[in-house]
Amino acid sequence: MSTILKPENVDQVRDAVAWAAAEETPLDLIGGGSKRAIGRPGNAAHTLDLSALAGITLYESEELVLSAGPGTPIADVHAALAEQNQELAFEPPDYGPLFGQSVGTGTLGGIIAANLAGPRRIKAGAARDHFLGFSAISGRGEVFKSGGRVVKNVTGYDLSKILAGSWGTLGAMTQVTVKVLPAAAKTRTVLVFGCGGRAATAAMTRALQSPYEVSAAAWLPQSLAGRSDVGYIKDAGASVTAIRVEGPGPSVEYRCGALRTQLAEFGTTEELHGHNSGAFWSEIRDVRPFAMAGDARAVWKISVPPQSGAPLASSFVETLGGEVFLDWGGGLVWLAVSVDTDHGHIRTAVSAAGGHATLIRAPAELRATIPVFQPLDPGLAKLSKRLKESFDPRGVLNPGRMYAGI
Amino acid sequence: MEMPKPDDGVIARRHEIAAALRSIVPGEGVIVDEEALRPYESDGLTAYKTLPLIVVLPETTAQVSEILRYCHENAVKVVPRGAGTSLSGGALPLADGIILGLGKFKKILEIDYDNRCAVVQPGVTNLGITDAVRADGFYYAPDPSSQIACTIGGNIAENSGGVHCLKYGLTTNNVLGLEIVMIDGEIVRIGGKHLDSEGYDMLGLLTGSEGLLGVVTEVTVRLLRAPETARAVLVGFPSNEAAGSCVAGVIGAGIIPGGMEMMDRPAIAAAEAFVEAGYPLDVEALLIVELDGPEIEVDFLIAAVEDVAKENGAVSLRVSNSEEERARFWAGRKAAFPAIGRISPDYYCMDGTIPRSQLPRVLSRMTELSETYGLRVANVFHAGDGNLHPLILYDANKPGELEKTEEFGSEILKLCVAVGGVLTGEHGVGVEKRDLMDTMFSKEDLNQQQRVKCVFDPKSLLNPGKVFPELHRCAELGRVHIRRGKMRFPDLPRF
């Protein structure tokens, strides 16, 4: 029978993992459970629920650092940071609504374990870039740590990088430390209407090659723009290319104006101010165009060189009848397709473009049949398997969540 | 500091190994002559010297692969080397190992502005990348002070920073892809022109791995558009505390400057005497705060920084009004190391990182230690990110003074760890800080790191003797000793 183990302190996590290792019985690691339906379906008999390891243990705003239990709700982190006008600069997305869940169920540990990032990825990096250090329990039932609480640190291997994006397969984190940054005083978004994906990419590239410190660049086709809750987007009656600038007030006004001038040749321009801008980018961040009630299509997240995004996206629309939008200046393609489409075609096309695709949303049967994460080249696959064994020789931590045998 | 005992059996096979390497790298790419080996006997940490067995300078990835395969099959140790500017002895040779120099990998393979990246060979210098794209308005952000000489391959090995990394990140935040050759000769490509990794983040793991995991043969870096303008503020303070609280005040005001550097009185005096940058000599601490971006933003932020500086008791304040003046503000800071070199026969550069708020405490303790050891110390500090470079002044010709310096240095680094910091911010552990690793890490921490080493290099042939104080055999580390958990632990809440 399936048991849920819910440790309340580090010793209990260690006991739970040591027990699982001794019994060679796999554990399914969860925090808030918001991303539980991502990855290959597991068959672990037991769940290790880390949500009780919650709470901010250190927050020094002038040092730009925060430590917390991995089960700390991301909403609590946002709230604490907001009091000091700070933020997690990588804009952690909330995929809960994509799976029909309410907003705000994710945890800090979950965001790190999945190495996610929002639209600001192109400027500020992903969770990995802000993850300074951790303590964890390895699959050997041993407490180990890496990194620290300072940004500049090359003392030993940077195991934080390898834990970020490992989906709980290398260690059960018990404490995490992240870099935090001041929130921008002002935000504006330049909108360009009526571009197709390729023209939009040209516009985004122009903006990203400018000295105007663009912090996000996305494109929505007309059909998806119509699903926005932001009036200017919803009522555009055209596709929308969006370019965000953030910073001190006078600078934002100047850069916004300069970008509108530079982008005028691509179409009519408009600008979103504070509230609307914030609302629009949370929709992009959280993949809300594909989170409408009743939308059960498969959703792919595809990271490619920025210039390859639009051509790939339009080929998927043509051949598979999917819906797409672009983020990260064209380098991130979000694709919604019918569950019974030719998913192999997607993999082949993405590999050819030089990038990777992850099946973020799909029924368990599909996730059990096709690779959810990008299949690895033989050299990397061998290294990954050995790396897994070095952390978790008995294969008790989320085995198979990313790849069979890992 | 002791290195692993050289294997006489390997040393005896020197001619045979050289012949094998010559069959892979023809011509002058294999160096065995003692005079020609001499330039490779140390890196930037010149206190340690060892003549390598052989130096090999391949020109292609295929040659690197063959060399490594040969070394793997014949149990020959390999020390990879870029420009040899490491300050931690990361490229210190082994008497029974070859130096694998990447100095001939000097090509910029591709500049791709549309995807905002460049593909380069590892022997290209850090500044060489920026030089290649500057005319088009772009640059490569990390800028270690050795950027004229240090190579991008070495930057990967050490995860190099520089004065701009508070705002723009370290090497690890600015690299998109790598081609590496494993010790068994296998060539593995990681990442590319896209963001984030499929599977485990090997890119992040390899960056900062000090040449212990693989040999980098190609690098894809992010290119950024250069800011429209940059100006610097030079602020003098009557105490280190005041300068430290100004740094905290700037960040507290929500400003992340392009660069924020601090120098203490001895460093100011040495730098001013050397380059006449116009630094005030009657202050205890000097801050250089650089703001970059559109002119309107820079003006706005400079005014904000001036306010914070005044609130914190600044006794002198100058804002650069031209590129020439900005360069002069920086000239003293950038020349700080050679400036110290002028006033002392030798100096030893340390590299700890501390939480910024601990700076006054660390500096005053350092002054006490300086008196105890009878050695002068000057400090330059990447104030924005807490990375401290104490420079200990000594004379290697005085018997026992190097040992005393090393001891003083160890005390400083232990202090950094004790206040919540780390042993090294950007120079690497190398051989220099190897024996201090256990002040920061437990046995379990170090064992897990060494297990990662075993994943990549099970025979421990790549740069052995660096980073880890004790070398364990991989078989021993791989054993699983699991204490059987108390079945059904009574204390654990379950549902």
PDB file of N, CA and C in Angstrom, chain B residues 288-322:
ATOM      1  N   ILE B 288      34.935  52.552  -5.873  1.00  0.00           N
ATOM      2  CA  ILE B 288      34.666  52.936  -7.264  1.00  0.00           C
ATOM      3  C   ILE B 288      33.329  52.296  -7.618  1.00  0.00           C
ATOM      4  N   VAL B 289      32.350  53.125  -7.910  1.00  0.00           N
ATOM      5  CA  VAL B 289      31.034  52.593  -8.288  1.00  0.00           C
ATOM      6  C   VAL B 289      30.793  52.969  -9.740  1.00  0.00           C
ATOM      7  N   GLU B 290      30.602  51.964 -10.580  1.00  0.00           N
ATOM      8  CA  GLU B 290      30.357  52.254 -11.994  1.00  0.00           C
ATOM      9  C   GLU B 290      28.911  51.953 -12.342  1.00  0.00           C
ATOM     10  N   LEU B 291      28.284  52.903 -13.014  1.00  0.00           N
ATOM     11  CA  LEU B 291      26.910  52.727 -13.465  1.00  0.00           C
ATOM     12  C   LEU B 291      26.932  52.690 -14.990  1.00  0.00           C
ATOM     13  N   ASP B 292      26.202  51.763 -15.575  1.00  0.00           N
ATOM     14  CA  ASP B 292      26.169  51.718 -17.038  1.00  0.00           C
ATOM     15  C   ASP B 292      24.741  51.586 -17.535  1.00  0.00           C
ATOM     16  N   GLY B 293      24.521  51.983 -18.776  1.00  0.00           N
ATOM     17  CA  GLY B 293      23.183  51.934 -19.364  1.00  0.00           C
ATOM     18  C   GLY B 293      22.961  53.181 -20.202  1.00  0.00           C
ATOM     19  N   PRO B 294      21.692  53.477 -20.501  1.00  0.00           N
ATOM     20  CA  PRO B 294      21.404  54.718 -21.226  1.00  0.00           C
ATOM     21  C   PRO B 294      21.823  55.913 -20.372  1.00  0.00           C
ATOM     22  N   GLU B 295      22.206  56.976 -21.037  1.00  0.00           N
ATOM     23  CA  GLU B 295      22.716  58.145 -20.319  1.00  0.00           C
ATOM     24  C   GLU B 295      21.740  58.633 -19.242  1.00  0.00           C
ATOM     25  N   ILE B 296      20.487  58.655 -19.589  1.00  0.00           N
ATOM     26  CA  ILE B 296      19.482  59.180 -18.658  1.00  0.00           C
ATOM     27  C   ILE B 296      19.436  58.328 -17.388  1.00  0.00           C
ATOM     28  N   GLU B 297      19.635  57.005 -17.560  1.00  0.00           N
ATOM     29  CA  GLU B 297      19.628  56.095 -16.410  1.00  0.00           C
ATOM     30  C   GLU B 297      20.897  56.281 -15.574  1.00  0.00           C
ATOM     31  N   VAL B 298      22.014  56.422 -16.260  1.00  0.00           N
ATOM     32  CA  VAL B 298      23.283  56.578 -15.553  1.00  0.00           C
ATOM     33  C   VAL B 298      23.264  57.867 -14.734  1.00  0.00           C
ATOM     34  N   ASP B 299      22.770  58.943 -15.330  1.00  0.00           N
ATOM     35  CA  ASP B 299      22.682  60.209 -14.588  1.00  0.00           C
ATOM     36  C   ASP B 299      21.802  60.054 -13.351  1.00  0.00           C
ATOM     37  N   PHE B 300      20.690  59.408 -13.544  1.00  0.00           N
ATOM     38  CA  PHE B 300      19.734  59.199 -12.458  1.00  0.00           C
ATOM     39  C   PHE B 300      20.376  58.390 -11.317  1.00  0.00           C
ATOM     40  N   LEU B 301      21.062  57.310 -11.692  1.00  0.00           N
ATOM     41  CA  LEU B 301      21.642  56.433 -10.672  1.00  0.00           C
ATOM     42  C   LEU B 301      22.857  57.073  -9.989  1.00  0.00           C
ATOM     43  N   ILE B 302      23.608  57.839 -10.761  1.00  0.00           N
ATOM     44  CA  ILE B 302      24.772  58.511 -10.158  1.00  0.00           C
ATOM     45  C   ILE B 302      24.292  59.456  -9.056  1.00  0.00           C
ATOM     46  N   ALA B 303      23.221  60.172  -9.334  1.00  0.00           N
ATOM     47  CA  ALA B 303      22.685  61.076  -8.320  1.00  0.00           C
ATOM     48  C   ALA B 303      22.269  60.281  -7.079  1.00  0.00           C
ATOM     49  N   ALA B 304      21.663  59.126  -7.298  1.00  0.00           N
ATOM     50  CA  ALA B 304      21.222  58.298  -6.169  1.00  0.00           C
ATOM     51  C   ALA B 304      22.428  57.794  -5.373  1.00  0.00           C
ATOM     52  N   VAL B 305      23.476  57.369  -6.082  1.00  0.00           N
ATOM     53  CA  VAL B 305      24.680  56.865  -5.404  1.00  0.00           C
ATOM     54  C   VAL B 305      25.357  57.999  -4.625  1.00  0.00           C
ATOM     55  N   GLU B 306      25.382  59.184  -5.210  1.00  0.00           N
ATOM     56  CA  GLU B 306      25.967  60.334  -4.497  1.00  0.00           C
ATOM     57  C   GLU B 306      25.232  60.563  -3.176  1.00  0.00           C
ATOM     58  N   ASP B 307      23.904  60.490  -3.219  1.00  0.00           N
ATOM     59  CA  ASP B 307      23.125  60.685  -1.989  1.00  0.00           C
ATOM     60  C   ASP B 307      23.503  59.652  -0.935  1.00  0.00           C
ATOM     61  N   VAL B 308      23.554  58.377  -1.368  1.00  0.00           N
ATOM     62  CA  VAL B 308      23.878  57.308  -0.417  1.00  0.00           C
ATOM     63  C   VAL B 308      25.281  57.517   0.146  1.00  0.00           C
ATOM     64  N   ALA B 309      26.210  57.905  -0.713  1.00  0.00           N
ATOM     65  CA  ALA B 309      27.590  58.108  -0.266  1.00  0.00           C
ATOM     66  C   ALA B 309      27.659  59.213   0.786  1.00  0.00           C
ATOM     67  N   LYS B 310      26.955  60.307   0.536  1.00  0.00           N
ATOM     68  CA  LYS B 310      26.974  61.422   1.497  1.00  0.00           C
ATOM     69  C   LYS B 310      26.348  60.999   2.828  1.00  0.00           C
ATOM     70  N   GLU B 311      25.226  60.261   2.721  1.00  0.00           N
ATOM     71  CA  GLU B 311      24.582  59.783   3.953  1.00  0.00           C
ATOM     72  C   GLU B 311      25.534  58.930   4.785  1.00  0.00           C
ATOM     73  N   ASN B 312      26.458  58.273   4.103  1.00  0.00           N
ATOM     74  CA  ASN B 312      27.354  57.373   4.809  1.00  0.00           C
ATOM     75  C   ASN B 312      28.712  58.010   5.110  1.00  0.00           C
ATOM     76  N   GLY B 313      28.754  59.324   5.038  1.00  0.00           N
ATOM     77  CA  GLY B 313      29.944  60.024   5.517  1.00  0.00           C
ATOM     78  C   GLY B 313      31.108  60.076   4.544  1.00  0.00           C
ATOM     79  N   ALA B 314      30.809  60.102   3.248  1.00  0.00           N
ATOM     80  CA  ALA B 314      31.889  60.219   2.267  1.00  0.00           C
ATOM     81  C   ALA B 314      32.657  61.523   2.497  1.00  0.00           C
ATOM     82  N   VAL B 315      33.995  61.446   2.426  1.00  0.00           N
ATOM     83  CA  VAL B 315      34.781  62.672   2.610  1.00  0.00           C
ATOM     84  C   VAL B 315      35.316  63.198   1.284  1.00  0.00           C
ATOM     85  N   SER B 316      35.242  62.376   0.254  1.00  0.00           N
ATOM     86  CA  SER B 316      35.575  62.905  -1.066  1.00  0.00           C
ATOM     87  C   SER B 316      34.725  62.189  -2.095  1.00  0.00           C
ATOM     88  N   LEU B 317      34.365  62.900  -3.147  1.00  0.00           N
ATOM     89  CA  LEU B 317      33.477  62.298  -4.134  1.00  0.00           C
ATOM     90  C   LEU B 317      33.721  62.942  -5.493  1.00  0.00           C
ATOM     91  N   ARG B 318      34.056  62.091  -6.466  1.00  0.00           N
ATOM     92  CA  ARG B 318      34.229  62.617  -7.824  1.00  0.00           C
ATOM     93  C   ARG B 318      33.484  61.733  -8.812  1.00  0.00           C
ATOM     94  N   VAL B 319      32.858  62.378  -9.792  1.00  0.00           N
ATOM     95  CA  VAL B 319      32.142  61.628 -10.819  1.00  0.00           C
ATOM     96  C   VAL B 319      32.910  61.793 -12.125  1.00  0.00           C
ATOM     97  N   SER B 320      33.111  60.712 -12.851  1.00  0.00           N
ATOM     98  CA  SER B 320      33.856  60.819 -14.106  1.00  0.00           C
ATOM     99  C   SER B 320      33.036  61.599 -15.125  1.00  0.00           C
ATOM    100  N   ASN B 321      33.692  62.506 -15.829  1.00  0.00           N
ATOM    101  CA  ASN B 321      32.985  63.317 -16.819  1.00  0.00           C
ATOM    102  C   ASN B 321      33.402  63.011 -18.243  1.00  0.00           C
ATOM    103  N   SER B 322      34.280  62.029 -18.375  1.00  0.00           N
ATOM    104  CA  SER B 322      34.686  61.629 -19.722  1.00  0.00           C
ATOM    105  C   SER B 322      35.149  60.177 -19.665  1.00  0.00           C
TER     106      SER B 322
END
